[in-house]
């Protein structure tokens, strides 16, 4: 039985540049993997199907589950004959929360299949397959700190985030990603994140500079019914965060703290008003490859 960790992500920045003719949007985002993770326990079995179970009773385990979609795309695109697997998915990352949980589960399945069936398959080919599964799946393959453009599949490694801790808080409602994208009129967005400044702050190891530049354009177009998001952000700042933002299409918000101790202390306070709170640390691309038993390139090959 193999255990594959699927790390969550947060958006240090999220910008929407334009709507594309294919209905998707061109994005520019600085993404960061964090230590909050799901685990996939995978073992081969007879047959050609994937038998999936999870600890969350409401999650579908059929072909609509992203783990199943990832496996199907892998076999179709590589031409390798489908094999059977029993996959037990332990979810810790909240669902429909902007933290990349589903994408990361799909990415973890792809890493497992490449390692066990096609170790020679180049990173570029695995990234191409990942993009067919979902827009955030390519980033989740190797994670770390990266600039993501296009639909999210054009990746460039960025300098690692300096040592710090995250506190994540998720309000009790889900936000549907397609629904939120449908509200976007890219030309009407009033503010945009300083992506270049964010990359520069990362390159200089300037944590206060990173925290000053956290920004997600979705926050500005959030319908009023989701105002809890702004409230939680303000409370995170009141609890000593150096900066706070919503991640992805929400509703999870995160604060950045100097260290784990500060984040744990704030978690004690935030836990009184928010059912889901989690403290996490940044995870590098090398750690993700090492945990997956893959070669740890000095410069990840995106
Ligand atoms: O690729 P994924 O399945 O994660 O995308 C979910 C939905 O989010 C898409 O159907 C689309 O409505 C929206 N989306 C978008 N532009 C992106 C990524 C996602 O409009 N770059």
PDB file of C-alpha atoms and ligand atoms in Angstrom:
ATOM      1  CA  UNK A   1       0.000   0.000   0.000  1.00  0.00           C
ATOM      2  CA  UNK A   2       1.427   3.393  -1.020  1.00  0.00           C
ATOM      3  CA  UNK A   3       0.590   6.623   0.769  1.00  0.00           C
ATOM      4  CA  UNK A   4       0.561   9.795  -1.274  1.00  0.00           C
ATOM      5  CA  UNK A   5       0.125  13.198   0.368  1.00  0.00           C
ATOM      6  CA  UNK A   6      -2.055  15.757  -1.400  1.00  0.00           C
ATOM      7  CA  UNK A   7      -1.163  19.242  -0.145  1.00  0.00           C
ATOM      8  CA  UNK A   8      -3.572  22.173  -0.056  1.00  0.00           C
ATOM      9  CA  UNK A   9      -2.690  25.493  -1.695  1.00  0.00           C
ATOM     10  CA  UNK A  10      -3.370  29.138  -1.030  1.00  0.00           C
ATOM     11  CA  UNK A  11      -3.265  32.057  -3.452  1.00  0.00           C
ATOM     12  CA  UNK A  12      -0.829  34.751  -2.363  1.00  0.00           C
ATOM     13  CA  UNK A  13      -2.265  36.713  -5.297  1.00  0.00           C
ATOM     14  CA  UNK A  14      -5.104  36.015  -7.716  1.00  0.00           C
ATOM     15  CA  UNK A  15      -5.673  38.180 -10.785  1.00  0.00           C
ATOM     16  CA  UNK A  16      -8.086  37.704 -13.680  1.00  0.00           C
ATOM     17  CA  UNK A  17      -6.859  39.211 -16.939  1.00  0.00           C
ATOM     18  CA  UNK A  18      -9.606  38.408 -19.459  1.00  0.00           C
ATOM     19  CA  UNK A  19     -12.373  36.042 -20.425  1.00  0.00           C
ATOM     20  CA  UNK A  20     -11.310  33.687 -23.215  1.00  0.00           C
ATOM     21  CA  UNK A  21     -13.322  32.511 -26.183  1.00  0.00           C
ATOM     22  CA  UNK A  22     -13.364  28.978 -24.670  1.00  0.00           C
ATOM     23  CA  UNK A  23     -15.272  30.303 -21.612  1.00  0.00           C
ATOM     24  CA  UNK A  24     -12.285  30.066 -19.258  1.00  0.00           C
ATOM     25  CA  UNK A  25     -10.384  33.083 -17.918  1.00  0.00           C
ATOM     26  CA  UNK A  26      -6.734  33.997 -18.280  1.00  0.00           C
ATOM     27  CA  UNK A  27      -5.302  34.226 -14.800  1.00  0.00           C
ATOM     28  CA  UNK A  28      -2.136  35.429 -13.096  1.00  0.00           C
ATOM     29  CA  UNK A  29      -1.675  33.939  -9.649  1.00  0.00           C
ATOM     30  CA  UNK A  30       1.108  33.386  -7.158  1.00  0.00           C
ATOM     31  CA  UNK A  31       0.350  30.064  -5.510  1.00  0.00           C
ATOM     32  CA  UNK A  32       1.773  28.430  -2.397  1.00  0.00           C
ATOM     33  CA  UNK A  33       1.514  24.817  -1.179  1.00  0.00           C
ATOM     34  CA  UNK A  34       0.823  24.379   2.526  1.00  0.00           C
ATOM     35  CA  UNK A  35       1.212  21.482   4.937  1.00  0.00           C
ATOM     36  CA  UNK A  36      -2.536  20.838   5.411  1.00  0.00           C
ATOM     37  CA  UNK A  37      -3.014  17.668   3.365  1.00  0.00           C
ATOM     38  CA  UNK A  38      -5.267  14.785   2.344  1.00  0.00           C
ATOM     39  CA  UNK A  39      -3.804  11.291   2.077  1.00  0.00           C
ATOM     40  CA  UNK A  40      -4.413   8.812  -0.687  1.00  0.00           C
ATOM     41  CA  UNK A  41      -3.674   5.186   0.222  1.00  0.00           C
ATOM     42  CA  UNK A  42      -3.393   3.270  -3.015  1.00  0.00           C
ATOM     43  CA  UNK A  43      -3.066  -0.434  -3.627  1.00  0.00           C
ATOM     44  CA  UNK A  44      -3.278  -2.402  -6.866  1.00  0.00           C
ATOM     45  CA  UNK A  45      -6.170  -4.851  -7.243  1.00  0.00           C
ATOM     46  CA  UNK A  46      -7.502  -7.161  -9.920  1.00  0.00           C
ATOM     47  CA  UNK A  47      -9.591  -5.665 -12.729  1.00  0.00           C
ATOM     48  CA  UNK A  48      -9.365  -2.338 -14.509  1.00  0.00           C
ATOM     49  CA  UNK A  49     -11.450  -0.058 -12.306  1.00  0.00           C
ATOM     50  CA  UNK A  50     -10.703   2.272  -9.380  1.00  0.00           C
ATOM     51  CA  UNK A  51     -12.525   1.397  -6.186  1.00  0.00           C
ATOM     52  CA  UNK A  52     -12.576   4.616  -4.184  1.00  0.00           C
ATOM     53  CA  UNK A  53     -13.689   5.290  -0.652  1.00  0.00           C
ATOM     54  CA  UNK A  54     -13.392   8.410   1.488  1.00  0.00           C
ATOM     55  CA  UNK A  55     -13.997   9.496   5.074  1.00  0.00           C
ATOM     56  CA  UNK A  56     -16.565  12.087   3.858  1.00  0.00           C
ATOM     57  CA  UNK A  57     -19.890  10.421   3.194  1.00  0.00           C
ATOM     58  CA  UNK A  58     -21.149  13.229   0.917  1.00  0.00           C
ATOM     59  CA  UNK A  59     -18.284  13.006  -1.570  1.00  0.00           C
ATOM     60  CA  UNK A  60     -19.089  11.046  -4.720  1.00  0.00           C
ATOM     61  CA  UNK A  61     -16.721   8.135  -5.309  1.00  0.00           C
ATOM     62  CA  UNK A  62     -17.828   7.369  -8.876  1.00  0.00           C
ATOM     63  CA  UNK A  63     -16.327   8.653 -12.120  1.00  0.00           C
ATOM     64  CA  UNK A  64     -17.210  12.229 -11.207  1.00  0.00           C
ATOM     65  CA  UNK A  65     -14.548  12.159  -8.462  1.00  0.00           C
ATOM     66  CA  UNK A  66     -11.390  13.928  -9.569  1.00  0.00           C
ATOM     67  CA  UNK A  67      -9.211  10.971  -8.489  1.00  0.00           C
ATOM     68  CA  UNK A  68     -11.113   8.786 -10.959  1.00  0.00           C
ATOM     69  CA  UNK A  69     -10.889  11.496 -13.648  1.00  0.00           C
ATOM     70  CA  UNK A  70      -7.126  11.787 -13.137  1.00  0.00           C
ATOM     71  CA  UNK A  71      -6.632   8.030 -13.496  1.00  0.00           C
ATOM     72  CA  UNK A  72      -8.824   7.894 -16.612  1.00  0.00           C
ATOM     73  CA  UNK A  73      -6.897  10.790 -18.219  1.00  0.00           C
ATOM     74  CA  UNK A  74      -3.571   9.143 -17.351  1.00  0.00           C
ATOM     75  CA  UNK A  75      -4.453   5.847 -19.037  1.00  0.00           C
ATOM     76  CA  UNK A  76      -6.069   7.481 -22.090  1.00  0.00           C
ATOM     77  CA  UNK A  77      -3.241   9.933 -22.686  1.00  0.00           C
ATOM     78  CA  UNK A  78      -0.309   7.564 -22.084  1.00  0.00           C
ATOM     79  CA  UNK A  79      -1.908   4.625 -23.899  1.00  0.00           C
ATOM     80  CA  UNK A  80      -0.988   2.397 -20.932  1.00  0.00           C
ATOM     81  CA  UNK A  81      -3.577  -0.358 -20.369  1.00  0.00           C
ATOM     82  CA  UNK A  82      -5.838   0.628 -17.430  1.00  0.00           C
ATOM     83  CA  UNK A  83      -5.114  -1.237 -14.187  1.00  0.00           C
ATOM     84  CA  UNK A  84      -7.273  -1.727 -11.095  1.00  0.00           C
ATOM     85  CA  UNK A  85      -6.674   0.099  -7.794  1.00  0.00           C
ATOM     86  CA  UNK A  86      -8.230   0.393  -4.399  1.00  0.00           C
ATOM     87  CA  UNK A  87      -7.902   4.028  -3.272  1.00  0.00           C
ATOM     88  CA  UNK A  88      -8.744   5.215   0.188  1.00  0.00           C
ATOM     89  CA  UNK A  89      -8.926   9.000   0.348  1.00  0.00           C
ATOM     90  CA  UNK A  90      -8.628  10.635   3.753  1.00  0.00           C
ATOM     91  CA  UNK A  91      -9.839  14.226   3.408  1.00  0.00           C
ATOM     92  CA  UNK A  92      -8.598  16.920   5.750  1.00  0.00           C
ATOM     93  CA  UNK A  93      -8.631  19.794   3.266  1.00  0.00           C
ATOM     94  CA  UNK A  94     -12.093  21.369   3.239  1.00  0.00           C
ATOM     95  CA  UNK A  95     -14.206  20.733   0.128  1.00  0.00           C
ATOM     96  CA  UNK A  96     -15.230  23.563  -2.264  1.00  0.00           C
ATOM     97  CA  UNK A  97     -13.147  25.968  -0.241  1.00  0.00           C
ATOM     98  CA  UNK A  98     -10.575  27.548  -2.587  1.00  0.00           C
ATOM     99  CA  UNK A  99      -7.783  25.491  -1.060  1.00  0.00           C
ATOM    100  CA  UNK A 100      -7.226  23.157  -4.024  1.00  0.00           C
ATOM    101  CA  UNK A 101      -8.211  19.948  -2.218  1.00  0.00           C
ATOM    102  CA  UNK A 102      -9.817  18.184  -5.187  1.00  0.00           C
ATOM    103  CA  UNK A 103      -7.091  19.323  -7.583  1.00  0.00           C
ATOM    104  CA  UNK A 104      -4.430  18.097  -5.203  1.00  0.00           C
ATOM    105  CA  UNK A 105      -6.080  14.666  -4.829  1.00  0.00           C
ATOM    106  CA  UNK A 106      -6.103  14.345  -8.639  1.00  0.00           C
ATOM    107  CA  UNK A 107      -2.466  15.448  -8.817  1.00  0.00           C
ATOM    108  CA  UNK A 108      -1.467  12.915  -6.141  1.00  0.00           C
ATOM    109  CA  UNK A 109      -3.104  10.101  -8.153  1.00  0.00           C
ATOM    110  CA  UNK A 110      -1.180  11.222 -11.264  1.00  0.00           C
ATOM    111  CA  UNK A 111       2.129  11.247  -9.355  1.00  0.00           C
ATOM    112  CA  UNK A 112       1.419   7.744  -8.037  1.00  0.00           C
ATOM    113  CA  UNK A 113       0.548   6.370 -11.473  1.00  0.00           C
ATOM    114  CA  UNK A 114       3.638   7.875 -13.094  1.00  0.00           C
ATOM    115  CA  UNK A 115       5.956   6.614 -10.352  1.00  0.00           C
ATOM    116  CA  UNK A 116       4.642   3.070 -10.479  1.00  0.00           C
ATOM    117  CA  UNK A 117       3.826   2.653 -14.193  1.00  0.00           C
ATOM    118  CA  UNK A 118       5.781   5.189 -16.245  1.00  0.00           C
ATOM    119  CA  UNK A 119       8.776   6.659 -14.355  1.00  0.00           C
ATOM    120  CA  UNK A 120      10.250   7.803 -17.674  1.00  0.00           C
ATOM    121  CA  UNK A 121       7.235   9.994 -18.484  1.00  0.00           C
ATOM    122  CA  UNK A 122       8.593  13.579 -18.569  1.00  0.00           C
ATOM    123  CA  UNK A 123       7.279  16.240 -16.180  1.00  0.00           C
ATOM    124  CA  UNK A 124       5.982  18.228 -19.174  1.00  0.00           C
ATOM    125  CA  UNK A 125       3.788  15.326 -20.282  1.00  0.00           C
ATOM    126  CA  UNK A 126       2.407  14.766 -16.774  1.00  0.00           C
ATOM    127  CA  UNK A 127       1.661  18.516 -16.552  1.00  0.00           C
ATOM    128  CA  UNK A 128      -0.189  18.346 -19.885  1.00  0.00           C
ATOM    129  CA  UNK A 129      -2.335  15.451 -18.607  1.00  0.00           C
ATOM    130  CA  UNK A 130      -2.931  17.331 -15.336  1.00  0.00           C
ATOM    131  CA  UNK A 131      -4.296  20.352 -17.233  1.00  0.00           C
ATOM    132  CA  UNK A 132      -6.924  18.098 -18.838  1.00  0.00           C
ATOM    133  CA  UNK A 133      -8.153  17.125 -15.369  1.00  0.00           C
ATOM    134  CA  UNK A 134      -8.549  20.668 -13.957  1.00  0.00           C
ATOM    135  CA  UNK A 135      -7.033  24.154 -14.043  1.00  0.00           C
ATOM    136  CA  UNK A 136      -5.249  23.913 -10.658  1.00  0.00           C
ATOM    137  CA  UNK A 137      -4.089  20.294 -11.048  1.00  0.00           C
ATOM    138  CA  UNK A 138      -0.790  21.194 -12.848  1.00  0.00           C
ATOM    139  CA  UNK A 139       0.282  23.453  -9.954  1.00  0.00           C
ATOM    140  CA  UNK A 140      -0.657  20.787  -7.413  1.00  0.00           C
ATOM    141  CA  UNK A 141       1.583  18.187  -9.125  1.00  0.00           C
ATOM    142  CA  UNK A 142       4.827  19.751  -7.858  1.00  0.00           C
ATOM    143  CA  UNK A 143       3.492  22.686  -5.834  1.00  0.00           C
ATOM    144  CA  UNK A 144       5.857  24.852  -3.810  1.00  0.00           C
ATOM    145  CA  UNK A 145       5.791  28.563  -4.655  1.00  0.00           C
ATOM    146  CA  UNK A 146       4.943  29.348  -8.286  1.00  0.00           C
ATOM    147  CA  UNK A 147       3.515  31.865 -10.700  1.00  0.00           C
ATOM    148  CA  UNK A 148       0.569  30.324 -12.578  1.00  0.00           C
ATOM    149  CA  UNK A 149      -0.796  31.882 -15.773  1.00  0.00           C
ATOM    150  CA  UNK A 150      -3.134  30.920 -18.599  1.00  0.00           C
ATOM    151  CA  UNK A 151      -5.946  28.835 -17.123  1.00  0.00           C
ATOM    152  CA  UNK A 152      -3.508  28.069 -14.313  1.00  0.00           C
ATOM    153  CA  UNK A 153      -1.429  25.534 -16.248  1.00  0.00           C
ATOM    154  CA  UNK A 154       1.491  27.799 -17.332  1.00  0.00           C
ATOM    155  CA  UNK A 155       3.832  27.572 -14.375  1.00  0.00           C
ATOM    156  CA  UNK A 156       7.093  29.194 -13.385  1.00  0.00           C
ATOM    157  CA  UNK A 157       8.806  28.465 -10.078  1.00  0.00           C
ATOM    158  CA  UNK A 158       9.098  31.473  -7.751  1.00  0.00           C
ATOM    159  CA  UNK A 159      11.456  32.027  -4.825  1.00  0.00           C
ATOM    160  CA  UNK A 160      10.220  30.128  -1.737  1.00  0.00           C
ATOM    161  CA  UNK A 161       8.099  31.911   0.838  1.00  0.00           C
ATOM    162  CA  UNK A 162      10.162  32.823   3.938  1.00  0.00           C
ATOM    163  CA  UNK A 163       9.485  30.774   7.064  1.00  0.00           C
ATOM    164  CA  UNK A 164       6.039  31.659   8.441  1.00  0.00           C
ATOM    165  CA  UNK A 165       2.732  30.038   9.424  1.00  0.00           C
ATOM    166  CA  UNK A 166      -0.776  30.186   7.982  1.00  0.00           C
ATOM    167  CA  UNK A 167      -4.055  30.210   9.824  1.00  0.00           C
ATOM    168  CA  UNK A 168      -6.956  29.118   7.612  1.00  0.00           C
ATOM    169  CA  UNK A 169     -10.593  29.823   8.503  1.00  0.00           C
ATOM    170  CA  UNK A 170     -13.494  28.580   6.444  1.00  0.00           C
ATOM    171  CA  UNK A 171     -17.009  29.952   6.812  1.00  0.00           C
ATOM    172  CA  UNK A 172     -19.791  27.373   6.786  1.00  0.00           C
ATOM    173  CA  UNK A 173     -21.039  28.004   3.234  1.00  0.00           C
ATOM    174  CA  UNK A 174     -19.505  26.758  -0.023  1.00  0.00           C
ATOM    175  CA  UNK A 175     -18.895  29.072  -3.007  1.00  0.00           C
ATOM    176  CA  UNK A 176     -19.235  27.548  -6.450  1.00  0.00           C
ATOM    177  CA  UNK A 177     -16.205  28.384  -8.626  1.00  0.00           C
ATOM    178  CA  UNK A 178     -18.120  28.519 -11.952  1.00  0.00           C
ATOM    179  CA  UNK A 179     -20.810  30.692 -10.322  1.00  0.00           C
ATOM    180  CA  UNK A 180     -18.250  33.202  -9.118  1.00  0.00           C
ATOM    181  CA  UNK A 181     -16.397  33.259 -12.451  1.00  0.00           C
ATOM    182  CA  UNK A 182     -19.751  33.961 -14.118  1.00  0.00           C
ATOM    183  CA  UNK A 183     -19.918  37.266 -12.144  1.00  0.00           C
ATOM    184  CA  UNK A 184     -16.549  38.462 -13.435  1.00  0.00           C
ATOM    185  CA  UNK A 185     -16.381  41.351 -15.877  1.00  0.00           C
ATOM    186  CA  UNK A 186     -12.601  41.471 -16.162  1.00  0.00           C
ATOM    187  CA  UNK A 187     -12.506  45.015 -17.550  1.00  0.00           C
ATOM    188  CA  UNK A 188     -14.524  46.272 -14.580  1.00  0.00           C
ATOM    189  CA  UNK A 189     -12.220  44.966 -11.880  1.00  0.00           C
ATOM    190  CA  UNK A 190     -11.213  48.026  -9.866  1.00  0.00           C
ATOM    191  CA  UNK A 191      -7.978  46.740  -8.343  1.00  0.00           C
ATOM    192  CA  UNK A 192      -5.321  44.250  -9.376  1.00  0.00           C
ATOM    193  CA  UNK A 193      -2.642  42.629  -7.266  1.00  0.00           C
ATOM    194  CA  UNK A 194       0.961  43.762  -7.619  1.00  0.00           C
ATOM    195  CA  UNK A 195       2.147  40.401  -8.980  1.00  0.00           C
ATOM    196  CA  UNK A 196       5.602  41.648  -9.969  1.00  0.00           C
ATOM    197  CA  UNK A 197       6.038  43.230  -6.526  1.00  0.00           C
ATOM    198  CA  UNK A 198       4.944  39.951  -4.897  1.00  0.00           C
ATOM    199  CA  UNK A 199       7.537  37.952  -6.889  1.00  0.00           C
ATOM    200  CA  UNK A 200      10.166  40.555  -5.982  1.00  0.00           C
ATOM    201  CA  UNK A 201       9.265  40.394  -2.276  1.00  0.00           C
ATOM    202  CA  UNK A 202       9.584  36.583  -2.459  1.00  0.00           C
ATOM    203  CA  UNK A 203      12.957  36.872  -4.201  1.00  0.00           C
ATOM    204  CA  UNK A 204      14.145  39.206  -1.431  1.00  0.00           C
ATOM    205  CA  UNK A 205      12.810  36.969   1.347  1.00  0.00           C
ATOM    206  CA  UNK A 206      10.751  39.974   2.495  1.00  0.00           C
ATOM    207  CA  UNK A 207       7.839  38.492   4.487  1.00  0.00           C
ATOM    208  CA  UNK A 208       6.255  41.866   5.430  1.00  0.00           C
ATOM    209  CA  UNK A 209       6.459  42.789   1.705  1.00  0.00           C
ATOM    210  CA  UNK A 210       4.674  39.529   0.788  1.00  0.00           C
ATOM    211  CA  UNK A 211       1.990  40.182   3.421  1.00  0.00           C
ATOM    212  CA  UNK A 212       1.399  43.737   2.189  1.00  0.00           C
ATOM    213  CA  UNK A 213       0.779  42.447  -1.344  1.00  0.00           C
ATOM    214  CA  UNK A 214      -1.706  39.633  -0.623  1.00  0.00           C
ATOM    215  CA  UNK A 215      -4.677  40.291  -2.908  1.00  0.00           C
ATOM    216  CA  UNK A 216      -7.420  38.303  -4.605  1.00  0.00           C
ATOM    217  CA  UNK A 217      -9.640  40.063  -7.184  1.00  0.00           C
ATOM    218  CA  UNK A 218     -12.577  37.786  -6.281  1.00  0.00           C
ATOM    219  CA  UNK A 219     -12.875  39.565  -2.935  1.00  0.00           C
ATOM    220  CA  UNK A 220     -13.981  42.714  -4.689  1.00  0.00           C
ATOM    221  CA  UNK A 221     -16.826  41.033  -6.576  1.00  0.00           C
ATOM    222  CA  UNK A 222     -18.065  38.723  -3.820  1.00  0.00           C
ATOM    223  CA  UNK A 223     -21.846  38.925  -3.483  1.00  0.00           C
ATOM    224  CA  UNK A 224     -22.961  40.513  -0.198  1.00  0.00           C
ATOM    225  CA  UNK A 225     -24.396  37.218   1.035  1.00  0.00           C
ATOM    226  CA  UNK A 226     -20.772  36.090   1.518  1.00  0.00           C
ATOM    227  CA  UNK A 227     -19.797  39.061   3.693  1.00  0.00           C
ATOM    228  CA  UNK A 228     -18.579  36.685   6.438  1.00  0.00           C
ATOM    229  CA  UNK A 229     -15.426  36.399   4.303  1.00  0.00           C
ATOM    230  CA  UNK A 230     -14.546  40.096   4.864  1.00  0.00           C
ATOM    231  CA  UNK A 231     -15.455  39.778   8.528  1.00  0.00           C
ATOM    232  CA  UNK A 232     -13.116  36.811   9.039  1.00  0.00           C
ATOM    233  CA  UNK A 233     -10.337  38.620   7.235  1.00  0.00           C
ATOM    234  CA  UNK A 234     -10.675  41.591   9.550  1.00  0.00           C
ATOM    235  CA  UNK A 235     -10.731  39.316  12.595  1.00  0.00           C
ATOM    236  CA  UNK A 236      -7.567  37.534  11.426  1.00  0.00           C
ATOM    237  CA  UNK A 237      -5.838  40.923  11.278  1.00  0.00           C
ATOM    238  CA  UNK A 238      -7.206  41.776  14.741  1.00  0.00           C
ATOM    239  CA  UNK A 239      -5.667  38.491  15.913  1.00  0.00           C
ATOM    240  CA  UNK A 240      -2.204  39.637  14.842  1.00  0.00           C
ATOM    241  CA  UNK A 241      -1.916  38.454  11.220  1.00  0.00           C
ATOM    242  CA  UNK A 242       0.777  40.238   9.178  1.00  0.00           C
ATOM    243  CA  UNK A 243      -1.591  40.029   6.187  1.00  0.00           C
ATOM    244  CA  UNK A 244      -4.799  38.196   5.221  1.00  0.00           C
ATOM    245  CA  UNK A 245      -6.645  37.255   2.041  1.00  0.00           C
ATOM    246  CA  UNK A 246      -9.256  34.926   0.608  1.00  0.00           C
ATOM    247  CA  UNK A 247      -7.803  31.958  -1.301  1.00  0.00           C
ATOM    248  CA  UNK A 248      -8.967  30.909  -4.782  1.00  0.00           C
ATOM    249  CA  UNK A 249     -12.705  31.334  -5.262  1.00  0.00           C
ATOM    250  CA  UNK A 250     -13.159  31.094  -1.487  1.00  0.00           C
ATOM    251  CA  UNK A 251     -14.696  31.079   0.939  1.00  0.00           C
ATOM    252  CA  UNK A 252     -11.584  30.155   2.973  1.00  0.00           C
ATOM    253  CA  UNK A 253      -9.536  33.078   4.231  1.00  0.00           C
ATOM    254  CA  UNK A 254      -6.026  32.833   5.582  1.00  0.00           C
ATOM    255  CA  UNK A 255      -3.761  34.974   7.688  1.00  0.00           C
ATOM    256  CA  UNK A 256       0.035  34.866   7.649  1.00  0.00           C
ATOM    257  CA  UNK A 257       1.843  34.855  10.986  1.00  0.00           C
ATOM    258  CA  UNK A 258       5.534  35.089  11.857  1.00  0.00           C
ATOM    259  CA  UNK A 259       5.543  31.579  13.318  1.00  0.00           C
ATOM    260  CA  UNK A 260       3.501  28.578  14.377  1.00  0.00           C
ATOM    261  CA  UNK A 261       3.128  29.785  17.949  1.00  0.00           C
ATOM    262  CA  UNK A 262       1.508  33.069  16.865  1.00  0.00           C
ATOM    263  CA  UNK A 263      -0.800  31.228  14.445  1.00  0.00           C
ATOM    264  CA  UNK A 264      -1.828  28.674  17.121  1.00  0.00           C
ATOM    265  CA  UNK A 265      -2.650  31.475  19.513  1.00  0.00           C
ATOM    266  CA  UNK A 266      -4.832  33.209  16.902  1.00  0.00           C
ATOM    267  CA  UNK A 267      -6.450  29.815  16.102  1.00  0.00           C
ATOM    268  CA  UNK A 268      -7.622  29.638  19.712  1.00  0.00           C
ATOM    269  CA  UNK A 269      -9.488  32.922  19.235  1.00  0.00           C
ATOM    270  CA  UNK A 270     -10.784  32.291  15.691  1.00  0.00           C
ATOM    271  CA  UNK A 271     -11.956  28.800  16.692  1.00  0.00           C
ATOM    272  CA  UNK A 272     -14.571  30.434  18.940  1.00  0.00           C
ATOM    273  CA  UNK A 273     -16.397  31.929  15.947  1.00  0.00           C
ATOM    274  CA  UNK A 274     -15.431  29.640  13.071  1.00  0.00           C
ATOM    275  CA  UNK A 275     -15.943  25.884  12.938  1.00  0.00           C
ATOM    276  CA  UNK A 276     -13.064  25.128  10.558  1.00  0.00           C
ATOM    277  CA  UNK A 277      -9.685  26.549  11.526  1.00  0.00           C
ATOM    278  CA  UNK A 278      -6.298  25.016  10.638  1.00  0.00           C
ATOM    279  CA  UNK A 279      -2.697  26.031  11.164  1.00  0.00           C
ATOM    280  CA  UNK A 280      -0.294  25.115   8.378  1.00  0.00           C
ATOM    281  CA  UNK A 281       3.188  25.891   7.105  1.00  0.00           C
ATOM    282  CA  UNK A 282       4.533  26.492   3.609  1.00  0.00           C
ATOM    283  CA  UNK A 283       5.675  23.353   1.736  1.00  0.00           C
ATOM    284  CA  UNK A 284       8.305  23.477  -1.001  1.00  0.00           C
ATOM    285  CA  UNK A 285       8.264  21.730  -4.341  1.00  0.00           C
ATOM    286  CA  UNK A 286      11.311  19.676  -3.290  1.00  0.00           C
ATOM    287  CA  UNK A 287       9.438  18.403  -0.206  1.00  0.00           C
ATOM    288  CA  UNK A 288       6.498  17.339  -2.365  1.00  0.00           C
ATOM    289  CA  UNK A 289       8.737  15.425  -4.753  1.00  0.00           C
ATOM    290  CA  UNK A 290      10.684  13.897  -1.871  1.00  0.00           C
ATOM    291  CA  UNK A 291       7.469  12.814  -0.102  1.00  0.00           C
ATOM    292  CA  UNK A 292       6.318  11.279  -3.405  1.00  0.00           C
ATOM    293  CA  UNK A 293       9.620   9.392  -3.721  1.00  0.00           C
ATOM    294  CA  UNK A 294      10.546  11.292  -6.871  1.00  0.00           C
ATOM    295  CA  UNK A 295      13.834  12.939  -7.742  1.00  0.00           C
ATOM    296  CA  UNK A 296      14.107  16.351  -6.092  1.00  0.00           C
ATOM    297  CA  UNK A 297      15.262  18.648  -8.910  1.00  0.00           C
ATOM    298  CA  UNK A 298      17.161  21.705  -7.691  1.00  0.00           C
ATOM    299  CA  UNK A 299      15.039  23.655 -10.179  1.00  0.00           C
ATOM    300  CA  UNK A 300      11.626  22.020 -10.549  1.00  0.00           C
ATOM    301  CA  UNK A 301      10.923  21.318 -14.223  1.00  0.00           C
ATOM    302  CA  UNK A 302       7.576  23.005 -14.835  1.00  0.00           C
TER     303      UNK A 302
HETATM  304  O1  LIG B   1     -10.721  23.746 -14.674  1.00  0.00           O
HETATM  305  P1  LIG B   1     -11.709  23.610 -13.565  1.00  0.00           P
HETATM  306  O2  LIG B   1     -12.616  22.432 -13.742  1.00  0.00           O
HETATM  307  O3  LIG B   1     -11.075  23.638 -12.216  1.00  0.00           O
HETATM  308  O4  LIG B   1     -12.616  24.912 -13.621  1.00  0.00           O
HETATM  309  C1  LIG B   1     -13.882  24.986 -13.017  1.00  0.00           C
HETATM  310  C2  LIG B   1     -14.655  26.131 -13.605  1.00  0.00           C
HETATM  311  O5  LIG B   1     -14.072  27.382 -13.214  1.00  0.00           O
HETATM  312  C3  LIG B   1     -14.666  26.197 -15.114  1.00  0.00           C
HETATM  313  O6  LIG B   1     -15.731  25.463 -15.636  1.00  0.00           O
HETATM  314  C4  LIG B   1     -14.843  27.685 -15.399  1.00  0.00           C
HETATM  315  O7  LIG B   1     -16.177  28.052 -15.233  1.00  0.00           O
HETATM  316  C5  LIG B   1     -14.102  28.321 -14.262  1.00  0.00           C
HETATM  317  N1  LIG B   1     -12.693  28.694 -14.612  1.00  0.00           N
HETATM  318  C6  LIG B   1     -12.467  29.797 -15.447  1.00  0.00           C
HETATM  319  N2  LIG B   1     -11.166  30.139 -15.739  1.00  0.00           N
HETATM  320  C7  LIG B   1     -10.126  29.470 -15.217  1.00  0.00           C
HETATM  321  C8  LIG B   1     -10.355  28.356 -14.360  1.00  0.00           C
HETATM  322  C9  LIG B   1     -11.653  28.008 -14.074  1.00  0.00           C
HETATM  323  O8  LIG B   1     -13.413  30.433 -15.919  1.00  0.00           O
HETATM  324  N3  LIG B   1      -8.871  29.849 -15.505  1.00  0.00           N
END
